[in-house]
Amino acid sequence: MSPEFNLIKQYFTRPTNHTLLGVGDDAALVQTQVGMQLAISADMLVSGTHFFADTDAYKLGWKSLAVNISDMAAMGAQPKWATLAIALPAIDEKWLAAFSQGFFACADTFNVDLIGGDTTRGPLTISVQIMGEVGVGKSLRRDHAKVGDQIWVSGELGTAALALNALMDKLTLDEKQLKTYRKSLEQPEPRVALGLALRDIANSAIDISDGLLSDLGHILEQSEVSAEIYLNDIPCNEYVSSHLHEEPFQKMLLAGGDDYELCFTAPIEMQYKIKELSKQLSLKLTHIGHIIPQKDGASKVVVSDDNGNIIEIKETGFDHFA
Ligand code: ADP
Ligand code: MG
């Protein structure tokens, strides 16, 4: 057997739960259920761009699948199948073992089958494609936000950005704080159960990968609406909260990426259902503002603080080509 095939067999072949034919043939075979649509998405992680070259391989394995599953959550889809295309500078058995353990830990948590991929030599790059199922007409899209909708976010924002700034020595956290906060950055938890529940509640949804202003901005542009949000209502950890009068921390909260929480809009009469859902899922869901009409044909997010002052943030999120 070729070394490449051996490696695939050893590290990337596991029994599947809902797949007709998995890793090993020229293509995988899957069967969708009647009345369901396929939701498909891909996300690539490049060493030096999306993660530090020395990132723990287990955490990288987890994250490379988790960020893809997050896209399924944001569509209201049940994630089911993934493919993994990976370029490796060299065969490092220890690294591969840890990477695949992290990848499959995430796959097991969310019941996703790895059904195929590609393995090649090159600068460390991990490209995952995810496929999921959603009932016909049930998906959560970016282009259905309505004027009057309340804007909500799950969990807390700004934590991954806080950890990233600490790891880049731009601020100092004590050991305990760093340990807590870096989990958001390195092992994000996609909000699948929330996405599924929101199919009958929300008008629109997106996952926050690049930053709240940037990602909410996508909903606004595609729905041709604007938004008003309140800085002090945006949920965040204690550290960010206690520094929120400082501009860098406002930026972490509004424009920090990598938290993989969901931002969604829903009619005001859904607020009781949303509060109920929050209890059911033991997940914080916070109302941070509302959808307003566009002015002069342009979408805009107006952010104000407790004193009614408008907050201006120049960079609204991470843009690879900016
Ligand atoms: P082919 O040359 O026919 O494209 P490959 O040798 O690239 O086949 O792959 C053999 C099998 O292993 C295929 O089923 C492919 O989907 C799977 N595979 C390759 N790399 C990976 C990987 N990193 N993770 C999961 N499956 C993989
Ligand atoms: Mg191939």
GROMACS .gro file of C-alpha atoms and ligand atoms in nm:
model
  350
    1MET     CA    1   0.000   0.000   0.000
    2SER     CA    2   0.128   0.350  -0.082
    3PRO     CA    3   0.231   0.568   0.215
    4GLU     CA    4  -0.044   0.813   0.124
    5PHE     CA    5  -0.312   0.547   0.132
    6ASN     CA    6  -0.176   0.404   0.455
    7LEU     CA    7  -0.196   0.744   0.613
    8ILE     CA    8  -0.556   0.793   0.497
    9LYS     CA    9  -0.650   0.451   0.630
   10GLN     CA   10  -0.481   0.503   0.962
   11TYR     CA   11  -0.584   0.858   1.043
   12PHE     CA   12  -0.889   0.946   0.839
   13THR     CA   13  -1.095   0.629   0.808
   14ARG     CA   14  -1.357   0.565   1.074
   15PRO     CA   15  -1.691   0.382   1.075
   16THR     CA   16  -1.975   0.602   0.951
   17ASN     CA   17  -2.325   0.648   1.091
   18HIS     CA   18  -2.536   0.766   0.799
   19THR     CA   19  -2.336   0.708   0.482
   20LEU     CA   20  -2.378   0.441   0.210
   21LEU     CA   21  -2.012   0.441   0.103
   22GLY     CA   22  -1.738   0.635   0.282
   23VAL     CA   23  -1.360   0.677   0.246
   24GLY     CA   24  -1.183   0.439   0.007
   25ASP     CA   25  -1.356   0.451  -0.331
   26ASP     CA   26  -1.337   0.715  -0.603
   27ALA     CA   27  -1.633   0.895  -0.449
   28ALA     CA   28  -1.857   0.862  -0.146
   29LEU     CA   29  -2.227   0.784  -0.170
   30VAL     CA   30  -2.489   0.942   0.052
   31GLN     CA   31  -2.867   0.939   0.055
   32THR     CA   32  -3.072   1.243   0.154
   33GLN     CA   33  -3.411   1.196   0.313
   34VAL     CA   34  -3.734   1.274   0.128
   35GLY     CA   35  -3.835   1.640   0.159
   36MET     CA   36  -3.487   1.757   0.253
   37GLN     CA   37  -3.247   1.986   0.073
   38LEU     CA   38  -2.867   1.961   0.085
   39ALA     CA   39  -2.685   2.255   0.244
   40ILE     CA   40  -2.321   2.268   0.131
   41SER     CA   41  -2.035   2.489   0.242
   42ALA     CA   42  -1.653   2.491   0.256
   43ASP     CA   43  -1.398   2.670   0.473
   44MET     CA   44  -1.022   2.668   0.435
   45LEU     CA   45  -0.767   2.720   0.711
   46VAL     CA   46  -0.420   2.829   0.598
   47SER     CA   47  -0.117   2.818   0.827
   48GLY     CA   48   0.005   3.169   0.909
   49THR     CA   49  -0.323   3.325   0.794
   50HIS     CA   50  -0.590   3.150   1.000
   51PHE     CA   51  -0.378   2.991   1.270
   52PHE     CA   52  -0.026   3.003   1.410
   53ALA     CA   53   0.200   2.737   1.252
   54ASP     CA   54   0.266   2.588   1.596
   55THR     CA   55  -0.103   2.562   1.694
   56ASP     CA   56  -0.183   2.246   1.888
   57ALA     CA   57  -0.279   1.985   1.627
   58TYR     CA   58  -0.574   1.846   1.828
   59LYS     CA   59  -0.728   2.192   1.859
   60LEU     CA   60  -0.669   2.261   1.491
   61GLY     CA   61  -0.844   1.937   1.400
   62TRP     CA   62  -1.141   2.036   1.614
   63LYS     CA   63  -1.155   2.390   1.480
   64SER     CA   64  -1.124   2.301   1.111
   65LEU     CA   65  -1.444   2.098   1.134
   66ALA     CA   66  -1.617   2.322   1.391
   67VAL     CA   67  -1.602   2.635   1.172
   68ASN     CA   68  -1.769   2.439   0.892
   69ILE     CA   69  -2.037   2.295   1.119
   70SER     CA   70  -2.103   2.653   1.230
   71ASP     CA   71  -2.209   2.737   0.873
   72MET     CA   72  -2.463   2.454   0.888
   73ALA     CA   73  -2.593   2.594   1.220
   74ALA     CA   74  -2.630   2.936   1.060
   75MET     CA   75  -2.842   2.782   0.781
   76GLY     CA   76  -3.061   2.585   1.020
   77ALA     CA   77  -2.924   2.265   0.867
   78GLN     CA   78  -2.839   1.936   1.037
   79PRO     CA   79  -2.471   1.873   0.956
   80LYS     CA   80  -2.415   1.516   0.831
   81TRP     CA   81  -2.117   1.468   0.601
   82ALA     CA   82  -1.773   1.626   0.563
   83THR     CA   83  -1.477   1.592   0.330
   84LEU     CA   84  -1.123   1.689   0.427
   85ALA     CA   85  -0.859   1.808   0.180
   86ILE     CA   86  -0.526   1.853   0.352
   87ALA     CA   87  -0.183   1.968   0.235
   88LEU     CA   88   0.105   1.870   0.464
   89PRO     CA   89   0.468   1.982   0.441
   90ALA     CA   90   0.581   1.635   0.561
   91ILE     CA   91   0.434   1.323   0.718
   92ASP     CA   92   0.447   1.383   1.091
   93GLU     CA   93   0.274   1.087   1.256
   94LYS     CA   94   0.242   1.253   1.596
   95TRP     CA   95   0.087   1.564   1.444
   96LEU     CA   96  -0.150   1.359   1.226
   97ALA     CA   97  -0.265   1.144   1.519
   98ALA     CA   98  -0.346   1.452   1.728
   99PHE     CA   99  -0.508   1.636   1.437
  100SER     CA  100  -0.734   1.345   1.347
  101GLN     CA  101  -0.828   1.292   1.713
  102GLY     CA  102  -0.939   1.655   1.737
  103PHE     CA  103  -1.122   1.635   1.406
  104PHE     CA  104  -1.308   1.317   1.504
  105ALA     CA  105  -1.384   1.448   1.854
  106CYS     CA  106  -1.574   1.730   1.686
  107ALA     CA  107  -1.725   1.491   1.428
  108ASP     CA  108  -1.851   1.262   1.707
  109THR     CA  109  -1.992   1.550   1.909
  110PHE     CA  110  -2.203   1.666   1.615
  111ASN     CA  111  -2.263   1.325   1.451
  112VAL     CA  112  -2.084   1.413   1.127
  113ASP     CA  113  -1.934   1.139   0.903
  114LEU     CA  114  -1.599   1.203   0.732
  115ILE     CA  115  -1.670   1.056   0.388
  116GLY     CA  116  -1.369   1.148   0.176
  117GLY     CA  117  -1.109   1.404   0.086
  118ASP     CA  118  -0.764   1.449  -0.059
  119THR     CA  119  -0.416   1.432   0.091
  120THR     CA  120  -0.118   1.600  -0.069
  121ARG     CA  121   0.222   1.752   0.009
  122GLY     CA  122   0.242   2.130   0.041
  123PRO     CA  123   0.231   2.423   0.284
  124LEU     CA  124  -0.001   2.327   0.572
  125THR     CA  125  -0.355   2.396   0.450
  126ILE     CA  126  -0.677   2.238   0.567
  127SER     CA  127  -0.987   2.259   0.354
  128VAL     CA  128  -1.310   2.107   0.480
  129GLN     CA  129  -1.638   2.079   0.297
  130ILE     CA  130  -1.951   2.019   0.497
  131MET     CA  131  -2.289   1.894   0.384
  132GLY     CA  132  -2.609   1.893   0.582
  133GLU     CA  133  -2.983   1.855   0.546
  134VAL     CA  134  -3.259   2.108   0.588
  135GLY     CA  135  -3.630   2.077   0.510
  136VAL     CA  136  -3.743   2.235   0.184
  137GLY     CA  137  -3.804   2.608   0.242
  138LYS     CA  138  -3.689   2.587   0.605
  139SER     CA  139  -3.334   2.721   0.580
  140LEU     CA  140  -3.223   3.035   0.766
  141ARG     CA  141  -3.100   3.283   0.510
  142ARG     CA  142  -2.925   3.618   0.517
  143ASP     CA  143  -3.175   3.792   0.293
  144HIS     CA  144  -3.497   3.762   0.493
  145ALA     CA  145  -3.451   4.017   0.776
  146LYS     CA  146  -3.756   4.245   0.811
  147VAL     CA  147  -3.792   4.601   0.940
  148GLY     CA  148  -3.902   4.577   1.304
  149ASP     CA  149  -3.721   4.246   1.367
  150GLN     CA  150  -3.528   4.221   1.690
  151ILE     CA  151  -3.158   4.138   1.654
  152TRP     CA  152  -3.022   3.865   1.882
  153VAL     CA  153  -2.687   3.699   1.943
  154SER     CA  154  -2.599   3.374   2.118
  155GLY     CA  155  -2.331   3.332   2.386
  156GLU     CA  156  -2.076   3.609   2.435
  157LEU     CA  157  -1.881   3.803   2.174
  158GLY     CA  158  -1.524   3.934   2.177
  159THR     CA  159  -1.376   3.643   2.373
  160ALA     CA  160  -1.182   3.486   2.084
  161ALA     CA  161  -1.048   3.830   1.989
  162LEU     CA  162  -0.942   3.892   2.350
  163ALA     CA  163  -0.751   3.561   2.356
  164LEU     CA  164  -0.593   3.632   2.017
  165ASN     CA  165  -0.472   3.973   2.136
  166ALA     CA  166  -0.324   3.810   2.447
  167LEU     CA  167  -0.149   3.538   2.243
  168MET     CA  168  -0.007   3.811   2.019
  169ASP     CA  169   0.125   3.992   2.332
  170LYS     CA  170  -0.094   4.295   2.271
  171LEU     CA  171  -0.239   4.266   2.620
  172THR     CA  172  -0.169   4.060   2.930
  173LEU     CA  173  -0.408   3.814   3.087
  174ASP     CA  174  -0.327   3.602   3.388
  175GLU     CA  175  -0.290   3.228   3.331
  176LYS     CA  176  -0.640   3.140   3.445
  177GLN     CA  177  -0.803   3.405   3.227
  178LEU     CA  178  -0.606   3.301   2.921
  179LYS     CA  179  -0.694   2.936   2.976
  180THR     CA  180  -1.065   3.021   2.992
  181TYR     CA  181  -1.076   3.265   2.704
  182ARG     CA  182  -0.854   3.083   2.454
  183LYS     CA  183  -1.106   2.799   2.441
  184SER     CA  184  -1.339   3.026   2.239
  185LEU     CA  185  -1.059   3.089   1.991
  186GLU     CA  186  -0.924   2.736   1.967
  187GLN     CA  187  -1.222   2.512   2.029
  188PRO     CA  188  -1.534   2.703   1.927
  189GLU     CA  189  -1.864   2.525   1.979
  190PRO     CA  190  -2.091   2.554   1.675
  191ARG     CA  191  -2.452   2.635   1.771
  192VAL     CA  192  -2.621   2.352   1.584
  193ALA     CA  193  -2.912   2.293   1.826
  194LEU     CA  194  -2.985   2.665   1.823
  195GLY     CA  195  -2.979   2.684   1.441
  196LEU     CA  196  -3.219   2.391   1.415
  197ALA     CA  197  -3.459   2.544   1.667
  198LEU     CA  198  -3.450   2.884   1.497
  199ARG     CA  199  -3.595   2.746   1.171
  200ASP     CA  200  -3.945   2.818   1.298
  201ILE     CA  201  -3.855   3.137   1.484
  202ALA     CA  202  -3.600   3.354   1.301
  203ASN     CA  203  -3.631   3.548   0.975
  204SER     CA  204  -3.254   3.552   0.911
  205ALA     CA  205  -2.930   3.424   1.060
  206ILE     CA  206  -2.553   3.425   1.016
  207ASP     CA  207  -2.262   3.288   1.217
  208ILE     CA  208  -2.017   3.542   1.351
  209SER     CA  209  -1.682   3.445   1.203
  210ASP     CA  210  -1.541   3.782   1.093
  211GLY     CA  211  -1.697   4.012   1.355
  212LEU     CA  212  -2.047   4.128   1.454
  213LEU     CA  213  -2.055   4.448   1.245
  214SER     CA  214  -1.919   4.274   0.940
  215ASP     CA  215  -2.142   3.966   0.964
  216LEU     CA  216  -2.457   4.153   1.067
  217GLY     CA  217  -2.366   4.382   0.775
  218HIS     CA  218  -2.409   4.086   0.537
  219ILE     CA  219  -2.764   4.029   0.663
  220LEU     CA  220  -2.842   4.398   0.625
  221GLU     CA  221  -2.709   4.428   0.271
  222GLN     CA  222  -2.876   4.112   0.147
  223SER     CA  223  -3.205   4.203   0.317
  224GLU     CA  224  -3.179   4.571   0.210
  225VAL     CA  225  -3.232   4.703   0.563
  226SER     CA  226  -3.030   4.881   0.836
  227ALA     CA  227  -2.983   4.820   1.208
  228GLU     CA  228  -2.956   4.994   1.542
  229ILE     CA  229  -2.765   4.812   1.812
  230TYR     CA  230  -2.665   4.897   2.170
  231LEU     CA  231  -2.302   4.850   2.270
  232ASN     CA  232  -2.380   4.790   2.637
  233ASP     CA  233  -2.635   4.520   2.557
  234ILE     CA  234  -2.392   4.304   2.361
  235PRO     CA  235  -2.304   4.008   2.584
  236CYS     CA  236  -1.935   3.972   2.667
  237ASN     CA  237  -1.704   3.825   2.927
  238GLU     CA  238  -1.617   4.008   3.250
  239TYR     CA  239  -1.279   4.125   3.127
  240VAL     CA  240  -1.411   4.291   2.810
  241SER     CA  241  -1.711   4.427   3.001
  242SER     CA  242  -1.492   4.598   3.262
  243HIS     CA  243  -1.285   4.766   2.986
  244LEU     CA  244  -1.573   4.856   2.757
  245HIS     CA  245  -1.510   5.232   2.784
  246GLU     CA  246  -1.176   5.174   2.600
  247GLU     CA  247  -1.179   5.175   2.222
  248PRO     CA  248  -0.973   4.856   2.164
  249PHE     CA  249  -1.223   4.658   2.370
  250GLN     CA  250  -1.520   4.809   2.187
  251LYS     CA  251  -1.349   4.695   1.871
  252MET     CA  252  -1.302   4.340   2.005
  253LEU     CA  253  -1.671   4.321   2.083
  254LEU     CA  254  -1.798   4.479   1.761
  255ALA     CA  255  -1.539   4.365   1.510
  256GLY     CA  256  -1.355   4.072   1.670
  257GLY     CA  257  -1.400   3.749   1.474
  258ASP     CA  258  -1.375   3.379   1.548
  259ASP     CA  259  -1.644   3.345   1.815
  260TYR     CA  260  -1.877   3.138   1.594
  261GLU     CA  261  -2.186   3.250   1.780
  262LEU     CA  262  -2.506   3.304   1.581
  263CYS     CA  263  -2.657   3.645   1.506
  264PHE     CA  264  -3.023   3.626   1.405
  265THR     CA  265  -3.326   3.845   1.354
  266ALA     CA  266  -3.680   3.752   1.454
  267PRO     CA  267  -4.021   3.920   1.475
  268ILE     CA  268  -4.079   4.089   1.811
  269GLU     CA  269  -4.359   3.846   1.903
  270MET     CA  270  -4.104   3.562   1.901
  271GLN     CA  271  -3.918   3.704   2.201
  272TYR     CA  272  -4.092   3.476   2.453
  273LYS     CA  273  -4.017   3.167   2.247
  274ILE     CA  274  -3.654   3.279   2.221
  275LYS     CA  275  -3.627   3.325   2.598
  276GLU     CA  276  -3.780   2.980   2.645
  277LEU     CA  277  -3.531   2.836   2.395
  278SER     CA  278  -3.244   2.998   2.582
  279LYS     CA  279  -3.348   2.812   2.899
  280GLN     CA  280  -3.399   2.487   2.712
  281LEU     CA  281  -3.052   2.500   2.551
  282SER     CA  282  -2.881   2.655   2.857
  283LEU     CA  283  -2.740   2.910   2.615
  284LYS     CA  284  -2.743   3.284   2.660
  285LEU     CA  285  -2.953   3.455   2.390
  286THR     CA  286  -2.946   3.834   2.402
  287HIS     CA  287  -3.150   4.100   2.228
  288ILE     CA  288  -2.900   4.364   2.112
  289GLY     CA  289  -3.100   4.590   1.879
  290HIS     CA  290  -3.346   4.600   1.593
  291ILE     CA  291  -3.384   4.624   1.219
  292ILE     CA  292  -3.475   4.966   1.074
  293PRO     CA  293  -3.535   5.082   0.713
  294GLN     CA  294  -3.243   5.170   0.487
  295LYS     CA  295  -3.166   5.537   0.429
  296ASP     CA  296  -3.063   5.652   0.078
  297GLY     CA  297  -3.046   5.292  -0.045
  298ALA     CA  298  -2.752   5.197   0.178
  299SER     CA  299  -2.737   4.953   0.471
  300LYS     CA  300  -2.581   5.076   0.792
  301VAL     CA  301  -2.533   4.964   1.153
  302VAL     CA  302  -2.577   5.244   1.405
  303VAL     CA  303  -2.410   5.155   1.737
  304SER     CA  304  -2.491   5.362   2.044
  305ASP     CA  305  -2.373   5.342   2.405
  306ASP     CA  306  -2.563   5.384   2.732
  307ASN     CA  307  -2.540   5.764   2.709
  308GLY     CA  308  -2.688   5.768   2.360
  309ASN     CA  309  -2.350   5.848   2.201
  310ILE     CA  310  -2.288   5.698   1.858
  311ILE     CA  311  -1.982   5.470   1.846
  312GLU     CA  312  -1.777   5.480   1.527
  313ILE     CA  313  -1.558   5.178   1.452
  314LYS     CA  314  -1.344   5.201   1.141
  315GLU     CA  315  -1.254   4.839   1.072
  316THR     CA  316  -1.574   4.641   1.100
  317GLY     CA  317  -1.425   4.294   1.078
  318PHE     CA  318  -1.154   4.080   0.935
  319ASP     CA  319  -1.111   4.100   0.559
  320HIS     CA  320  -0.837   3.889   0.400
  321PHE     CA  321  -0.797   4.122   0.105
  322ALA     CA  322  -0.820   4.457   0.286
  323ADP     P1  323  -0.817   0.925  -0.600
  323ADP     O1  324  -0.677   0.918  -0.647
  323ADP     O2  325  -0.914   0.829  -0.662
  323ADP     O3  326  -0.871   1.066  -0.593
  323ADP     P2  327  -0.717   0.926  -0.335
  323ADP     O4  328  -0.600   0.836  -0.329
  323ADP     O5  329  -0.696   1.073  -0.340
  323ADP     O6  330  -0.813   0.875  -0.448
  323ADP     O7  331  -0.809   0.896  -0.209
  323ADP     C1  332  -0.846   0.765  -0.177
  323ADP     C2  333  -0.969   0.770  -0.090
  323ADP     O8  334  -0.937   0.832   0.032
  323ADP     C3  335  -1.085   0.849  -0.149
  323ADP     O9  336  -1.205   0.785  -0.110
  323ADP     C4  337  -1.073   0.984  -0.083
  323ADP    O10  338  -1.199   1.047  -0.074
  323ADP     C5  339  -1.018   0.947   0.054
  323ADP     N1  340  -0.931   1.049   0.116
  323ADP     C6  341  -0.817   1.101   0.071
  323ADP     N2  342  -0.764   1.189   0.156
  323ADP     C7  343  -0.849   1.193   0.263
  323ADP     C8  344  -0.853   1.267   0.383
  323ADP     N3  345  -0.758   1.355   0.418
  323ADP     N4  346  -0.958   1.247   0.465
  323ADP     C9  347  -1.055   1.161   0.432
  323ADP     N5  348  -1.059   1.089   0.321
  323ADP    C10  349  -0.957   1.105   0.235
  324MG      MG  350  -0.775   1.223  -0.492
   0.00000   0.00000   0.00000
